[in-house]
């Protein structure tokens, strides 16, 4: 089956009683046993649920993994993977990863005895240098948030494997339609399904997808033991969203390319960060390892924070809001919004300035998006 067909069909067929065309929602917390020795595959919804199972089978097929666990948030998916490690273990991550992931690593798991190094992953040599005998995991996020730096997934996975560590990729920003880290040698993929996979800004969720049996068993155990699984209702919403992932991503990208080109030629814009632009420093790498450039972009405004406030006040279609990956276009200010969980020094180190705005381009017609930006940016 081709990707778009998998989106629509894999895992969906769960109703043998009435043959419903879509997956039913099974909100039941518990399931009857036929007798002491057998049940129908589910006993308690924290451990497993038919609606959630449909989503898990679907997402595993989209990334090309063998198993998936759908969790209640993206952060709980990431937390589940970190519980694979023990005090004394060392994890290497990029210096510009998602702010919430940075906070979870730096403020929560560090206290539990896991050691973290944050390096500039644009150069795989920096990862090689940071590897120690205790390094158990290299954490990859590409494109990065909010400045759209690209990490060479295959090169980093090779470094990790050579040093005896596993690699985990947060594939939220592109979705499996545009990037499949397993094909580059990655061991585990996580998503915030809140973003493109659900795609409609109406659910918070996550998932961990594995491709090795021992990881699948460990993650399944941890998600059940920690109680991180998502509700059947949320699973159903994400499953519904995923069916249109392919066409949505195409529409998102069409808008993003148009918006990036418009901003790039605007006199009041200092810099545009979008891997689809030929002058992006890793444009060639993005072309090689991604199937498209995605729909996240950032830009620096001339005039700093006062200019930022003026533009945000004038925008009508772009909603001033965090998050990304929904059908509606959003704009946000990383310095005080999405990246507020990093301290100022860490933000500046990551290249986030007081004049940086981040855009999640929705699926509206590009002409309408550009018209809105044009009136807001006009002097
Ligand atoms: C949103 C996001 C997360 C966290 O997901 P939640 O669903 O908000 O918990 C993690 N990584 C990336 C790249 C994200 O964009």
Coordinates of N, CA and C and ligand atoms in Angstrom, one line a residue, residues 72-76 78 97-98 100-101 139 141 143 145 170-173 190-195 203-206 323-324 358, ligand 1:
X72 N -0.8 10.3 26.0 CA -1.7 11.4 26.2 C -1.2 12.7 25.8
X73 N 0.1 12.9 25.7 CA 0.7 14.1 25.2 C 2.0 13.8 24.4
X74 N 2.6 14.7 23.7 CA 3.9 14.5 23.2 C 4.9 14.4 24.3
X75 N 4.8 15.2 25.3 CA 5.7 15.2 26.4 C 5.7 13.8 27.1
X76 N 4.6 13.2 27.2 CA 4.6 11.9 27.9 C 5.2 10.8 27.0
X78 N 7.8 11.4 25.1 CA 9.2 11.7 25.3 C 9.7 11.2 26.7
X97 N 16.6 22.1 20.7 CA 15.4 21.2 20.7 C 14.2 22.0 21.2
X98 N 13.0 21.3 21.1 CA 11.7 21.9 21.6 C 11.9 22.3 23.0
X100 N 10.0 22.5 25.6 CA 9.5 21.5 26.7 C 10.4 20.3 26.8
X101 N 11.0 19.9 25.8 CA 11.9 18.7 25.8 C 13.1 19.1 26.6
X139 N 19.6 12.2 21.0 CA 18.2 12.7 20.7 C 18.3 13.7 19.5
X141 N 16.3 16.1 16.8 CA 15.0 16.8 16.4 C 15.4 17.6 15.1
X143 N 13.4 19.3 11.4 CA 14.1 20.6 11.6 C 13.9 21.0 13.0
X145 N 13.4 23.8 16.2 CA 12.3 24.7 16.5 C 13.0 25.8 17.4
X170 N 12.6 13.0 17.2 CA 11.3 13.7 17.4 C 10.9 14.1 16.0
X171 N 10.0 13.5 15.4 CA 9.6 13.7 14.0 C 8.4 14.6 13.8
X172 N 8.1 15.3 14.9 CA 6.8 16.1 14.9 C 6.7 17.1 13.8
X173 N 7.9 17.8 13.5 CA 7.8 19.0 12.6 C 7.5 18.6 11.2
X190 N 9.5 9.5 18.0 CA 8.4 10.0 18.8 C 7.7 11.2 18.0
X191 N 6.5 11.4 18.4 CA 5.7 12.5 17.8 C 4.9 13.2 18.9
X192 N 4.7 14.4 18.8 CA 3.5 15.1 19.4 C 2.4 15.0 18.3
X193 N 1.5 14.1 18.5 CA 0.4 14.0 17.5 C -0.6 15.2 17.6
X194 N -0.4 16.0 18.6 CA -1.1 17.3 18.7 C -0.9 18.1 17.4
X195 N 0.2 17.9 16.7 CA 0.6 18.8 15.6 C 0.0 18.2 14.3
X203 N -6.8 18.3 19.7 CA -6.4 17.2 20.6 C -5.0 17.4 21.0
X204 N -4.6 16.9 22.2 CA -3.2 16.9 22.6 C -2.9 15.4 22.8
X205 N -1.8 15.0 22.1 CA -1.4 13.6 22.2 C 0.0 13.4 21.7
X206 N 0.4 12.1 21.9 CA 1.8 11.8 21.4 C 1.9 10.3 21.1
X323 N 1.7 26.4 19.5 CA 1.4 25.2 18.8 C 1.6 25.3 17.3
X324 N 1.3 24.3 16.6 CA 1.6 24.2 15.1 C 0.9 23.0 14.5
X358 N 7.7 33.0 14.8 CA 7.5 31.7 14.2 C 6.1 31.5 13.6
Ligands
LIG1 C1 4.6 20.2 20.7 C2 5.9 19.5 20.6 C3 6.2 18.6 21.6 C4 5.4 18.4 22.9 O1 4.1 17.8 22.6 P1 2.8 18.1 23.4 O2 1.8 17.3 22.7 O3 2.6 19.5 23.5 O4 3.1 17.5 24.8 C5 7.4 17.9 21.5 N1 8.2 18.1 20.4 C6 7.9 18.9 19.4 C7 8.9 19.1 18.3 C8 6.7 19.7 19.5 O5 6.5 20.5 18.5

